[in-house]
Coordinates of C-alpha atoms in Angstrom, one line a residue:
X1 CA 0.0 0.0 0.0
X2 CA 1.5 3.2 -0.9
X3 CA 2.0 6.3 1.2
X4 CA -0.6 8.1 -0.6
X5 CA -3.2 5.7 0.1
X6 CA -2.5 5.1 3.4
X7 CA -2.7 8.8 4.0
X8 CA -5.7 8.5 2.4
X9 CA -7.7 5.8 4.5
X10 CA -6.6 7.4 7.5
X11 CA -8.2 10.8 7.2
X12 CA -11.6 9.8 5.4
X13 CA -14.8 8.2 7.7
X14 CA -14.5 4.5 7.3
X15 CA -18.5 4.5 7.0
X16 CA -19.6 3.3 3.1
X17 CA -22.8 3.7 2.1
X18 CA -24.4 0.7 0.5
X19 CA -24.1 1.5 -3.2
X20 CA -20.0 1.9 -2.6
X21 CA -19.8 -2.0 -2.1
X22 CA -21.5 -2.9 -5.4
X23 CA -18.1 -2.7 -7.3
X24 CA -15.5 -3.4 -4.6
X25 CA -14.8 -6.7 -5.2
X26 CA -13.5 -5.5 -9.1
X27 CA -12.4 -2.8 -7.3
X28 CA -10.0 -4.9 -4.9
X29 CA -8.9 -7.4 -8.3
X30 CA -7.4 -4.2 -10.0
X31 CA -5.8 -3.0 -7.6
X32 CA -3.7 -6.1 -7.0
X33 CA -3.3 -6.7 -11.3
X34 CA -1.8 -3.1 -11.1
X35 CA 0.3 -3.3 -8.4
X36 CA 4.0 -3.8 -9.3
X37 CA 4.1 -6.9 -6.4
X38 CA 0.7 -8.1 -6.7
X39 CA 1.5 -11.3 -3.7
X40 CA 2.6 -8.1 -1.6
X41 CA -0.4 -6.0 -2.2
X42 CA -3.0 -9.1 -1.7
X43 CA -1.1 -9.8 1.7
X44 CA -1.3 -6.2 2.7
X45 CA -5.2 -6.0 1.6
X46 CA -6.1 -9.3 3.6
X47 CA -4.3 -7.7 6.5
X48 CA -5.6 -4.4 6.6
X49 CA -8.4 -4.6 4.2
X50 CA -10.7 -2.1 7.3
X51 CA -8.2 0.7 6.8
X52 CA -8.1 1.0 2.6
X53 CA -11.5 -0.5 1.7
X54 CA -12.6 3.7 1.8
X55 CA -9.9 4.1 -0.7
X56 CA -10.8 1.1 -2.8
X57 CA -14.2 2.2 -3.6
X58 CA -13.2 5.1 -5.3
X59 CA -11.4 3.4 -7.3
X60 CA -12.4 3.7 -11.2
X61 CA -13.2 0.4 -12.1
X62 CA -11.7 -0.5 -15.9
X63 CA -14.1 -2.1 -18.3
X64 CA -11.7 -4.7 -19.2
X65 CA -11.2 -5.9 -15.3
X66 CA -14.9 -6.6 -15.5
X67 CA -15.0 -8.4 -18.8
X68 CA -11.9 -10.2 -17.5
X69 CA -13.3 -11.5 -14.6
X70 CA -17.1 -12.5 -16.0
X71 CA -15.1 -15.1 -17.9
X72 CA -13.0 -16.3 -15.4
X73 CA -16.4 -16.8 -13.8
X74 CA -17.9 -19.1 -16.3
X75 CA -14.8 -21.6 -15.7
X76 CA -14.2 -21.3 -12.2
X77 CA -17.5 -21.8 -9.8
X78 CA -18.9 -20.0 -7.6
X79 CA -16.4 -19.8 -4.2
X80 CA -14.0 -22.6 -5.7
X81 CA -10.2 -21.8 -6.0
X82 CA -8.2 -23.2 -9.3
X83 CA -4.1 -23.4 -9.9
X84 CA -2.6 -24.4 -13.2
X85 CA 1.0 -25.7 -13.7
X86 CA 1.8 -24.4 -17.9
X87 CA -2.1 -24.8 -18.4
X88 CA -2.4 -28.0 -16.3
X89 CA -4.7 -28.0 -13.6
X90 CA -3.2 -29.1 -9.8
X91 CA -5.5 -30.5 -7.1
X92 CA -4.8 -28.1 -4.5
X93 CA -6.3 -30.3 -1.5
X94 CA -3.6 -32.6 -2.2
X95 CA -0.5 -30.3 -2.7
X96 CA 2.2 -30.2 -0.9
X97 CA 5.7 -28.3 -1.4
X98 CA 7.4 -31.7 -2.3
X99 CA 5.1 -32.6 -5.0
X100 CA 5.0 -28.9 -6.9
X101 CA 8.8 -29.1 -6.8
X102 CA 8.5 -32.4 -8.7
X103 CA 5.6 -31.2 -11.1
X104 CA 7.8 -28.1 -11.4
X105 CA 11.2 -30.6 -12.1
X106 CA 9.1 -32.7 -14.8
X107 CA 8.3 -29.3 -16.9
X108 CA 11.9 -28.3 -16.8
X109 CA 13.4 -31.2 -18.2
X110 CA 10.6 -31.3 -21.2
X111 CA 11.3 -27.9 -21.4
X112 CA 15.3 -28.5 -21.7
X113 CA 14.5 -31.8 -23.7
X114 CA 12.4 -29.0 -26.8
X115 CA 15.8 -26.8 -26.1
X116 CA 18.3 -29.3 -26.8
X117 CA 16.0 -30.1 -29.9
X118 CA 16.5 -26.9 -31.0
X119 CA 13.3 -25.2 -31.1
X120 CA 12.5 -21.4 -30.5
X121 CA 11.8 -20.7 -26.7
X122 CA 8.0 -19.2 -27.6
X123 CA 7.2 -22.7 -29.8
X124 CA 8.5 -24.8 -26.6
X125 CA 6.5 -22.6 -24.1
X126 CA 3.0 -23.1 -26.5
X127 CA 3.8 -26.8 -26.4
X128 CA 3.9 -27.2 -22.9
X129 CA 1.3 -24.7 -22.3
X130 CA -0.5 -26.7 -24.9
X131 CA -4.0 -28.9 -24.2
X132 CA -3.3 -32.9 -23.6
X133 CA -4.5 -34.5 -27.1
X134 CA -7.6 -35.6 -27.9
X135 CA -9.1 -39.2 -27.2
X136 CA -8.6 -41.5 -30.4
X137 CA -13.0 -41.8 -30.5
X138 CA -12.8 -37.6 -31.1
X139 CA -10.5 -38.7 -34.4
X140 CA -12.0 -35.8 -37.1
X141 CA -11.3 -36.1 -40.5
X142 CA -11.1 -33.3 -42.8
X143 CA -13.8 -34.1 -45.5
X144 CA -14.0 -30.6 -47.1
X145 CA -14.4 -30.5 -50.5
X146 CA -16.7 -30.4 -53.2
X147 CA -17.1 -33.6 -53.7
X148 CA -19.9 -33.7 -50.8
X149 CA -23.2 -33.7 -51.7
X150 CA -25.5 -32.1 -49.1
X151 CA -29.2 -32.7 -49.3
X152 CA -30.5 -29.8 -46.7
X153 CA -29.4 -26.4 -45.8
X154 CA -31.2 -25.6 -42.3
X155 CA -30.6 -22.5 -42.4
X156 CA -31.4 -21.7 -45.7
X157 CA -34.3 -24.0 -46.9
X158 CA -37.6 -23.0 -46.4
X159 CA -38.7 -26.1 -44.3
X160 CA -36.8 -25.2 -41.4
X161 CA -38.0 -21.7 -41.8
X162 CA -40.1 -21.5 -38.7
X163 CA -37.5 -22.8 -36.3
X164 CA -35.8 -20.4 -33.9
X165 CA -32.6 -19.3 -34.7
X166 CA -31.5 -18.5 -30.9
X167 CA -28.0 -20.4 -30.2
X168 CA -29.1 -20.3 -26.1
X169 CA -31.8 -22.6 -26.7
X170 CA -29.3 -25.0 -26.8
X171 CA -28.5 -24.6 -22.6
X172 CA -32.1 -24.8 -22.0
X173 CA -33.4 -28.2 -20.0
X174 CA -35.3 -30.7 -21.6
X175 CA -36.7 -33.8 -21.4
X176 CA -34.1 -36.7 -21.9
X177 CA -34.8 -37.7 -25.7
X178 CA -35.6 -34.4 -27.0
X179 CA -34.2 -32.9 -29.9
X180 CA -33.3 -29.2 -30.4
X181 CA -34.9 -27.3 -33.1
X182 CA -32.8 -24.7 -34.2
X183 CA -32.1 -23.6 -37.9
X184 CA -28.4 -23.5 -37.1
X185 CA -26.1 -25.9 -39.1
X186 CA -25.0 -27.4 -36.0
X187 CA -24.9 -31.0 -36.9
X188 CA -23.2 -32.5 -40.2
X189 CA -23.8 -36.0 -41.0
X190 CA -21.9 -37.3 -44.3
X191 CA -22.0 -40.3 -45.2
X192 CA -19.1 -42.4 -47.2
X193 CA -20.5 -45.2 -49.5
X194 CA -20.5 -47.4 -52.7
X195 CA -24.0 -46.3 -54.5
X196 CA -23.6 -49.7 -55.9
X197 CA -23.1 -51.7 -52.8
X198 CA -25.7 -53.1 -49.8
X199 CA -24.1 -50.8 -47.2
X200 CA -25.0 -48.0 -49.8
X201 CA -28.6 -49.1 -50.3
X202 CA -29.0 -49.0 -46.3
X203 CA -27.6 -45.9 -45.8
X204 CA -29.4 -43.8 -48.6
X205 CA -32.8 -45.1 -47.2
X206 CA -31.3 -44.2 -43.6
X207 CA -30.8 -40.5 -44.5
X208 CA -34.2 -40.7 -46.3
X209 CA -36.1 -41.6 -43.1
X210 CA -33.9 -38.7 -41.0
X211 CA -34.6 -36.0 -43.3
X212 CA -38.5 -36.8 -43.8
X213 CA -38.8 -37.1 -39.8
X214 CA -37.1 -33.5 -39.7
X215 CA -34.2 -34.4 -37.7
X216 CA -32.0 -31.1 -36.9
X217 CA -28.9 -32.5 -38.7
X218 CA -27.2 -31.7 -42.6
X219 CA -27.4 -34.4 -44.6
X220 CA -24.8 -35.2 -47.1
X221 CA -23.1 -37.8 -48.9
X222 CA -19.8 -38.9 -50.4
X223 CA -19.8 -41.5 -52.9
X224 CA -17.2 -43.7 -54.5
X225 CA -16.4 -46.3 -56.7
X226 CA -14.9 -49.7 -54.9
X227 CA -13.2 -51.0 -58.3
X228 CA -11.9 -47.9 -59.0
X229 CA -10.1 -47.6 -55.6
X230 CA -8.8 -50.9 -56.6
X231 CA -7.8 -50.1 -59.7
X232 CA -5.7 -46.8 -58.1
X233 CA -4.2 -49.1 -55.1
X234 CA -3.0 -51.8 -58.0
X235 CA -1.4 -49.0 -60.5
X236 CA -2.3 -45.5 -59.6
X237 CA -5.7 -45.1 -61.6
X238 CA -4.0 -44.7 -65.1
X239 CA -6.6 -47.3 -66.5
X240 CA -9.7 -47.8 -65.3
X241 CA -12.6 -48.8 -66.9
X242 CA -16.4 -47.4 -66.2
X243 CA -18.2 -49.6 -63.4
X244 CA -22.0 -49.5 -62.1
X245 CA -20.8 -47.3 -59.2
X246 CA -19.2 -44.5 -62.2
X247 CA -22.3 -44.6 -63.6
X248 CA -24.8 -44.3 -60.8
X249 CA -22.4 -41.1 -59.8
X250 CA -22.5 -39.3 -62.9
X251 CA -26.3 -39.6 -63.3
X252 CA -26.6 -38.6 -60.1
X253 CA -24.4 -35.4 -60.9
X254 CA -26.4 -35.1 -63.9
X255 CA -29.9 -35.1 -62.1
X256 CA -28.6 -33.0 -59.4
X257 CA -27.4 -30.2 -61.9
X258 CA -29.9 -30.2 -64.1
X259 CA -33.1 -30.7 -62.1
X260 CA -32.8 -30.6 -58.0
X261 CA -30.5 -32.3 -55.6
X262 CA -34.3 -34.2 -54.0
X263 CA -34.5 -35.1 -57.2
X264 CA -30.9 -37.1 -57.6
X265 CA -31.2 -38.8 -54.0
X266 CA -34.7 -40.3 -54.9
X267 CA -33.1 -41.6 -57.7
X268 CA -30.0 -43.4 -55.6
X269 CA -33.0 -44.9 -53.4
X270 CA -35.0 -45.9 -56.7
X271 CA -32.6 -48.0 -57.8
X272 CA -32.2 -50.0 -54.7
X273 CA -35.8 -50.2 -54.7
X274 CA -35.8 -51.7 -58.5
X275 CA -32.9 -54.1 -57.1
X276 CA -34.7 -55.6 -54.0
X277 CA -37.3 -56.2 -56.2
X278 CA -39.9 -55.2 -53.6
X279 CA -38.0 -57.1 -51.0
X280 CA -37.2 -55.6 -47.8
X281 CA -33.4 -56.7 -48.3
X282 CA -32.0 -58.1 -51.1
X283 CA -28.3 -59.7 -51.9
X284 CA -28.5 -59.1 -55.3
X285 CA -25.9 -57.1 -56.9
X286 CA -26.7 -53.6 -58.8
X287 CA -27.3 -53.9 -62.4
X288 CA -26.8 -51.8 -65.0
X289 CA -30.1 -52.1 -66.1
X290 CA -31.7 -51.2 -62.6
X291 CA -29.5 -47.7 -62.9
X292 CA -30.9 -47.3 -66.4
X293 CA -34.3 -48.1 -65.2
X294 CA -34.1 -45.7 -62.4
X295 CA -33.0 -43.0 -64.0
X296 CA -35.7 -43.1 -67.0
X297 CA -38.6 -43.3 -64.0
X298 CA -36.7 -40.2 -62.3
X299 CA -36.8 -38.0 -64.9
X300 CA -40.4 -39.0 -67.0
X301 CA -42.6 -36.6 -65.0
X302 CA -39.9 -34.0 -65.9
X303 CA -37.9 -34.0 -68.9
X304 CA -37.9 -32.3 -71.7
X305 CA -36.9 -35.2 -74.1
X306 CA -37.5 -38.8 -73.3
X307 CA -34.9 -39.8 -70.9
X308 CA -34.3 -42.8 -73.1
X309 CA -32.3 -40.1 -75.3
X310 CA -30.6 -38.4 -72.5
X311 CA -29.5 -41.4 -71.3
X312 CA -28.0 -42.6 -74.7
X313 CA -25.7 -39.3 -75.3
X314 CA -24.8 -39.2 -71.4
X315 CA -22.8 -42.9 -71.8
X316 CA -21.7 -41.7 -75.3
X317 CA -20.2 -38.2 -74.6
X318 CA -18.2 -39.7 -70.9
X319 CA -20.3 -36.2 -68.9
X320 CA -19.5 -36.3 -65.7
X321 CA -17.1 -38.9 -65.9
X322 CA -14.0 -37.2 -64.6
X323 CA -15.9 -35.7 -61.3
X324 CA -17.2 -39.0 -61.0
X325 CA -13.9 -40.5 -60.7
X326 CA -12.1 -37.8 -58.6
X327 CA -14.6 -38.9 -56.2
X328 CA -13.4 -42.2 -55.7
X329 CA -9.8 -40.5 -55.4
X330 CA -11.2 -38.3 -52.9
X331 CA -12.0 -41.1 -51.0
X332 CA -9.0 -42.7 -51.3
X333 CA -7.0 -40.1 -50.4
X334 CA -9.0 -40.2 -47.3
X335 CA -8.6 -43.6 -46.5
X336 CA -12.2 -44.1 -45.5
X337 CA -12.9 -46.8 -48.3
X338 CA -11.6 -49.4 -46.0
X339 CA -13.9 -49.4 -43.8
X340 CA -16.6 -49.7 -47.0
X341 CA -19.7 -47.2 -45.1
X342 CA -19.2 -44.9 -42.7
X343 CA -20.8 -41.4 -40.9
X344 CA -18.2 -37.9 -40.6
X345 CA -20.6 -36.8 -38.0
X346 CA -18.5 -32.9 -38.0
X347 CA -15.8 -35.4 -38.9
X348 CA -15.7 -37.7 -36.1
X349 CA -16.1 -41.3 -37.6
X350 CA -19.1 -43.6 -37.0
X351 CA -21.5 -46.2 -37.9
X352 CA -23.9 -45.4 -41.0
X353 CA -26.8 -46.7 -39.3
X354 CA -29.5 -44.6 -38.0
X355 CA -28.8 -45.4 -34.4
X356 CA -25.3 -44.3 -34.9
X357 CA -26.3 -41.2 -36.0
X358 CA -28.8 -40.6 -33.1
X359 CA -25.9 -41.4 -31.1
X360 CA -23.3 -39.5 -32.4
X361 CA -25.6 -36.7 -32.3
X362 CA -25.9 -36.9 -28.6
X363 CA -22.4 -37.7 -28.6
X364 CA -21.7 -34.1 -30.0
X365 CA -24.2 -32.1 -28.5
X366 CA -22.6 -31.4 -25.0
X367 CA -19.6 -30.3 -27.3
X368 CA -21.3 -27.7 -28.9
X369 CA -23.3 -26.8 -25.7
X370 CA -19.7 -26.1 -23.8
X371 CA -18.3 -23.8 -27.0
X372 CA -21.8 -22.1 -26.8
X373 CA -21.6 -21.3 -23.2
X374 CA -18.4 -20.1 -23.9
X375 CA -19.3 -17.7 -26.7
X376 CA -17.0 -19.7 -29.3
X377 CA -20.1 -20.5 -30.9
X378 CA -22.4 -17.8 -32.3
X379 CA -24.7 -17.0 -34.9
X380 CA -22.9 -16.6 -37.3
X381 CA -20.1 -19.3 -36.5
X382 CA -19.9 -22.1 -39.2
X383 CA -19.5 -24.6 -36.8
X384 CA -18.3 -27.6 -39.0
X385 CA -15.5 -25.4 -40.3
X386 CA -14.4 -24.0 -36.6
X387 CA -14.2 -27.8 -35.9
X388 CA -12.5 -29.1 -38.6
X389 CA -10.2 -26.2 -38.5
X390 CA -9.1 -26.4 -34.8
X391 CA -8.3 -30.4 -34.4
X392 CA -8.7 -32.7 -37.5
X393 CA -6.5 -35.1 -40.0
X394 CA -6.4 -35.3 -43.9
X395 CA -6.4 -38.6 -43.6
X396 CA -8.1 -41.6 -41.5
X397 CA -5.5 -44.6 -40.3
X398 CA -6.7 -46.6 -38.2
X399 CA -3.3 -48.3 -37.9
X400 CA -2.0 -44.7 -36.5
X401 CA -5.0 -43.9 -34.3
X402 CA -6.2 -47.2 -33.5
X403 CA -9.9 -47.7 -32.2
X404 CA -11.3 -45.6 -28.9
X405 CA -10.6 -49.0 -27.0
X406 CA -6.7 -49.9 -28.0
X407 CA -3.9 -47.8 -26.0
X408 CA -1.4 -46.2 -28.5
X409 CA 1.9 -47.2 -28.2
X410 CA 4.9 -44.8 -28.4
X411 CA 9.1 -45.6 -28.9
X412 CA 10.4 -42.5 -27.1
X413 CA 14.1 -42.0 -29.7
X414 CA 15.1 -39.3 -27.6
X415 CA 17.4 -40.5 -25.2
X416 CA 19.0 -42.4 -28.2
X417 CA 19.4 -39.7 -30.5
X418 CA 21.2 -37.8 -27.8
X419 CA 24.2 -40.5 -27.7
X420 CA 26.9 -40.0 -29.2
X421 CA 27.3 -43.6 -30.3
X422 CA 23.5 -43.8 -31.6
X423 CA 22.8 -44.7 -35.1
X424 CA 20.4 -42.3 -35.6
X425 CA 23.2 -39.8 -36.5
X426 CA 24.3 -42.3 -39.3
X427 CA 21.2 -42.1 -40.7
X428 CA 20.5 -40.9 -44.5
X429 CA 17.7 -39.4 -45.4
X430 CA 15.2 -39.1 -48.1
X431 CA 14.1 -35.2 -49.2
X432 CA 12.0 -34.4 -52.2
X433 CA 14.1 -32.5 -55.1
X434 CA 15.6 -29.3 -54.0
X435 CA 14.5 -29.3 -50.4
X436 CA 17.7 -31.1 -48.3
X437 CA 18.2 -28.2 -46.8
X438 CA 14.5 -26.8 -46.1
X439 CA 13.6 -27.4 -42.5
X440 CA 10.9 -30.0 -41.8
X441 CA 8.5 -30.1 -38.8
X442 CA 8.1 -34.0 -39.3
X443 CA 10.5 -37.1 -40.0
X444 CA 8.9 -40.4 -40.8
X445 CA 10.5 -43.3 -39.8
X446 CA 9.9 -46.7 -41.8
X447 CA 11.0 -49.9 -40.5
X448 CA 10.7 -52.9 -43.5
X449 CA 11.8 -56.0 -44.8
X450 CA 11.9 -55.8 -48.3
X451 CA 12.1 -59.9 -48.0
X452 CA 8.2 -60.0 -47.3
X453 CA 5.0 -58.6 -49.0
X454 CA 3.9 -56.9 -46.6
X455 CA 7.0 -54.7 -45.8
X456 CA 7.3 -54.1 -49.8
X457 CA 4.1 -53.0 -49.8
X458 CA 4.6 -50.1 -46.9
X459 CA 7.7 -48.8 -48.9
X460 CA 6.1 -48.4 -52.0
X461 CA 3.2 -46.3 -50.0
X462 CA 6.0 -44.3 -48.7
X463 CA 7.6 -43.5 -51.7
X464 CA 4.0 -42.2 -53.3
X465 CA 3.5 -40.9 -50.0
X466 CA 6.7 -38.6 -50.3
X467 CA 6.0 -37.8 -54.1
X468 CA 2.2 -37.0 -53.3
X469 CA 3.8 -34.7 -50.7
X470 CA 6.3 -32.8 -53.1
X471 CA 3.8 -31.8 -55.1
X472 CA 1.2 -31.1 -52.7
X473 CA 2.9 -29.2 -50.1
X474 CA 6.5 -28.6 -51.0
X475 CA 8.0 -31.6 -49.6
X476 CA 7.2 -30.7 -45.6
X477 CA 8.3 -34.6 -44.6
X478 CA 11.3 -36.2 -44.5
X479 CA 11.8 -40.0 -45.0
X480 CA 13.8 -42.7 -43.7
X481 CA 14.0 -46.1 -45.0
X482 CA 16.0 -48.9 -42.6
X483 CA 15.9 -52.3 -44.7
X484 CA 16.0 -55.2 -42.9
X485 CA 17.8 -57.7 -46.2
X486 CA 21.7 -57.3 -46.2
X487 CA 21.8 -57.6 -50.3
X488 CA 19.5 -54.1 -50.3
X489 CA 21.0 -52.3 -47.3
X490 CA 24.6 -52.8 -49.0
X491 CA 23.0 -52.0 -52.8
X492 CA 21.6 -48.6 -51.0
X493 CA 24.7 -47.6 -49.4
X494 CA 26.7 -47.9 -52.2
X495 CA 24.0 -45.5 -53.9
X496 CA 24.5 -43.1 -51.0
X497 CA 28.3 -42.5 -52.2
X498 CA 27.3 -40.5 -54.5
X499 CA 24.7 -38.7 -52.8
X500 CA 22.0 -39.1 -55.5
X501 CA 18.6 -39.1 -54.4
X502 CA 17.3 -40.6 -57.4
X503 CA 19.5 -43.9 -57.8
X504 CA 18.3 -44.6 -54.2
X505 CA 14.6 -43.7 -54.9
X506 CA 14.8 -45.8 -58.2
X507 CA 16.0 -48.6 -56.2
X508 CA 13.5 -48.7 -53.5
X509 CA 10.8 -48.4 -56.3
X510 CA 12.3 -51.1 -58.0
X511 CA 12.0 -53.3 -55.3
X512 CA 8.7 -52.8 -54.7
X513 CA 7.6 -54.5 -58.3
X514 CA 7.2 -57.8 -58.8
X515 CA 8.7 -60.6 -56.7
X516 CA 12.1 -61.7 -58.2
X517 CA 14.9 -63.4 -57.1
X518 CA 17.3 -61.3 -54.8
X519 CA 20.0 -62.4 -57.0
X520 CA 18.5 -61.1 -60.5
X521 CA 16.8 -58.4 -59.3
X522 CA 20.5 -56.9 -57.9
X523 CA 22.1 -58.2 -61.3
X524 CA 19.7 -56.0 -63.3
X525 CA 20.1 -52.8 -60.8
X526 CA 23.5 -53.4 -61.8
X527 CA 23.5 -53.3 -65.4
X528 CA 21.5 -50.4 -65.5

């Protein structure tokens, strides 16, 4: 307390009238934030807070003190005390001096450990500082692109028109069960399919029955063509011939641009509904003549010529066919064609069925309750992009996220990297053209024996992997290739000599062909 002040509360009646203790709690907060030893000033206020409370309420109180501390008060309850180590919250009833020495030990030596790694002291502090990751069942993947189909707008289409638009209904009680109706875009529900497939049949008729029962949520869909992805896994898509699933897409397309996008979904469902035959369920493959079928009963209430015609110049004149095929590469590049169907409910990955989606729904909701409360959500948030924007992957692997019940495993390298004699320091790496010396937040390590198929196989995605990324993104990755088969690990060294990438890259591709001896295939490196 300075002289001043106590001068102050000395001389002036200690007696407040009623409306001086409105503010004095804000009051008592700036001072401390302003005082140049704010523990001092809080001890000296606890002690002797009779004697300066008169000079505390005259005290201009700064707008931003206020604002400051109403949203401290939506994360900290009421009369509740909270103490963070770098952003991680410490149970004070169980703190002692000897355990905040060891919490305080612990973030020094990661803190050293980011040092001796050389990064910047600001990007090691926003690590540490930085929230623990996500659970592997809040796995988001980034699906946006044009190559979704949405079937509603709520907050554009006229059905949803007389629903409120007020984001605060969403903290309102209700009863267990109930849905929200607010014309908000707060739900997206994409579905990934083969039109051409069972799964796809069940899950064009599942969005069906959502949307006609009015269920708060964006439909959309992402389709793809199962032979095609084989075709790109076998040799990169550079032939591939049309399949039912091509076809069903770019009549779909068609309908969708030419007519309404109501329109091309009661086709997709027409043409499971020609298949089954009037069945409930049906094994029966797709034909090409239930698509054709379909499509003329789709458009005879509506076109101009007879859809027979239409037809007939659509398969002769390919329209549509390259979107219909960068579909499937979409996909691919996704890696959500392995698991044949799926929901992106706002990207998180589910079950196509409809109790998935009611589940994944409630799943969601007390995220976007939380953000709401906090006013990260508004009215004029789009929520699916704030999402996918903050915490979500280009690409879904479940053999790098593994399911919500497997624990991931980790290899901590550190501690060998750091020694002099580690072989990590021996190690020659794989850089894209004309980036060796570009700095490179990641470093992918590949462990294979080129001796089995399997371990072939994971190479040659690398490889495209590390091309894909040159051309993508400037070559942001490095690679590392460590051969388990003595004829290739001396073969690549004796490439390394000369430090061309390219022999060593034209290597590793050629040993990803066909099986052949280990004996010819070294004799025709050779020659070459």
């Amino acid at each position: 307390m300075s002289f001043r002040d106590y001068l102050l509360s000395s001389t002036v009646s200690d007696t407040l009238e009623v409306w001086e203790l409105k503010d004095l709690g804000h009051q008592t907060a700036q001072r401390i934030l302003h005082a140049s030893d704010p523990l001092q000033s809080m001890q000296e206020i606890n002690q002797n807070f009779p004697s300066v409370v008169s000079s505390l309420s005259r005290m201009k109180v700064d707008d931003s003190i206020k604002d400051e501390i109403i949203a401290n008060q939506r994360m900290v309850p009421p009369g509740k005390s909270l103490m963070a180590l770098n952003g991680a919250l410490i149970n004070i009833e169980d703190l002692d001096l000897y355990l905040l020495m060891d919490m305080v030990r612990e973030e020094l030596s990661l803190a050293d450990q980011f040092i001796r790694l050389k990064l910047p002291q600001s990007a090691a502090h926003k690590i540490l500082s930085a929230a623990p990751p996500a659970e592997s069942n809040s796995f988001r993947v980034d699906f946006r692109s044009s190559h979704v189909h949405y079937l509603n707008n709520l907050e554009e289409d006229a059905l949803y028109k007389r629903w409120r638009s007020n984001l605060n209904e969403l903290l309102m009680p209700v009863y267990p069960g109930q849905m929200r109706y607010i014309r908000k875009n707060l739900f997206h529900a994409v579905y990934v399919f083969d039109p051409a497939s069972a799964c796809g049949a069940e899950t064009i008729d599942t969005i069906l029955s959502l949307h006609q029962d009015s269920v708060p949520v964006r439909f959309g869909i992402i389709m793809y063509s199962s032979r095609l992805i084989n075709v790109i896994e076998e040799n990169d898509g550079s032939k591939s011939d049309e399949d039912t699933s091509t076809l069903i897409m770019r009549l779909f397309l068609y309908i969708k641009e030419t007519y309404s996008t109501q329109l091309a979904f009661q086709f997709l469902s027409d043409i499971h509904r020609l298949r089954n035959g009037g069945d409930d369920y049906s094994e029966e493959p797709v034909e090409v003549h239930h698509v054709e079928e379909a499509f003329v009963d789709s458009l005879l209430s509506g076109a101009k010529s007879h859809p027979q015609d239409v037809l007939l110049k659509l398969q002769k004149e390919n329209l549509y066919k390259q979107e219909a095929d960068e579909n499937s590469r979409f996909v691919h590049k996704l890696g959500l064609y392995k698991l044949q169907c799926c929901l992106l409910m706002n990207g998180l990955v589910h079950e196509p069925n409809e109790d998935a989606t009611m589940n994944a729904m409630n799943d969601e909701l007390p995220r976007i309750q939380e953000q709401v409360y906090y006013g990260h959500i508004q009215s004029h948030t789009d929520v699916l992009e704030k999402f996918l924007s903050e915490s979500s992957y280009k690409r879904y692997n479940p053999s790098i996220t593994g399911k919500s019940t497997e624990k991931k495993r980790f290899v901590s390298l550190f501690a060998s990297y750091h020694q002099e004699d580690s072989v990590l320091h021996d190690i020659s790496y794989l850089h894209s053209h004309g980036t060796r010396d570009d700095a490179k937040p990641v470093t992918h390590l590949l462990a294979v024996d080129l001796s089995s198929v399997t371990g072939t196989k994971l190479l040659h995605e690398a490889i495209r992997y590390l091309v894909d990324e040159a051309i993508a993104y400037h070559a942001y990755s490095n690679m590392l290739f460590i051969l388990f088969s003595s004829d290739y690990v001396f073969l690549f060294n004796m490439m390394q000599m000369d430090g061309s990438n390219r022999a060593r890259v034209g290597l590793l591709l050629y040993a990803c062909s066909d099986s052949v001896s280990t004996i010819l295939l070294m004799k025709d490196i050779i020659d070459r």
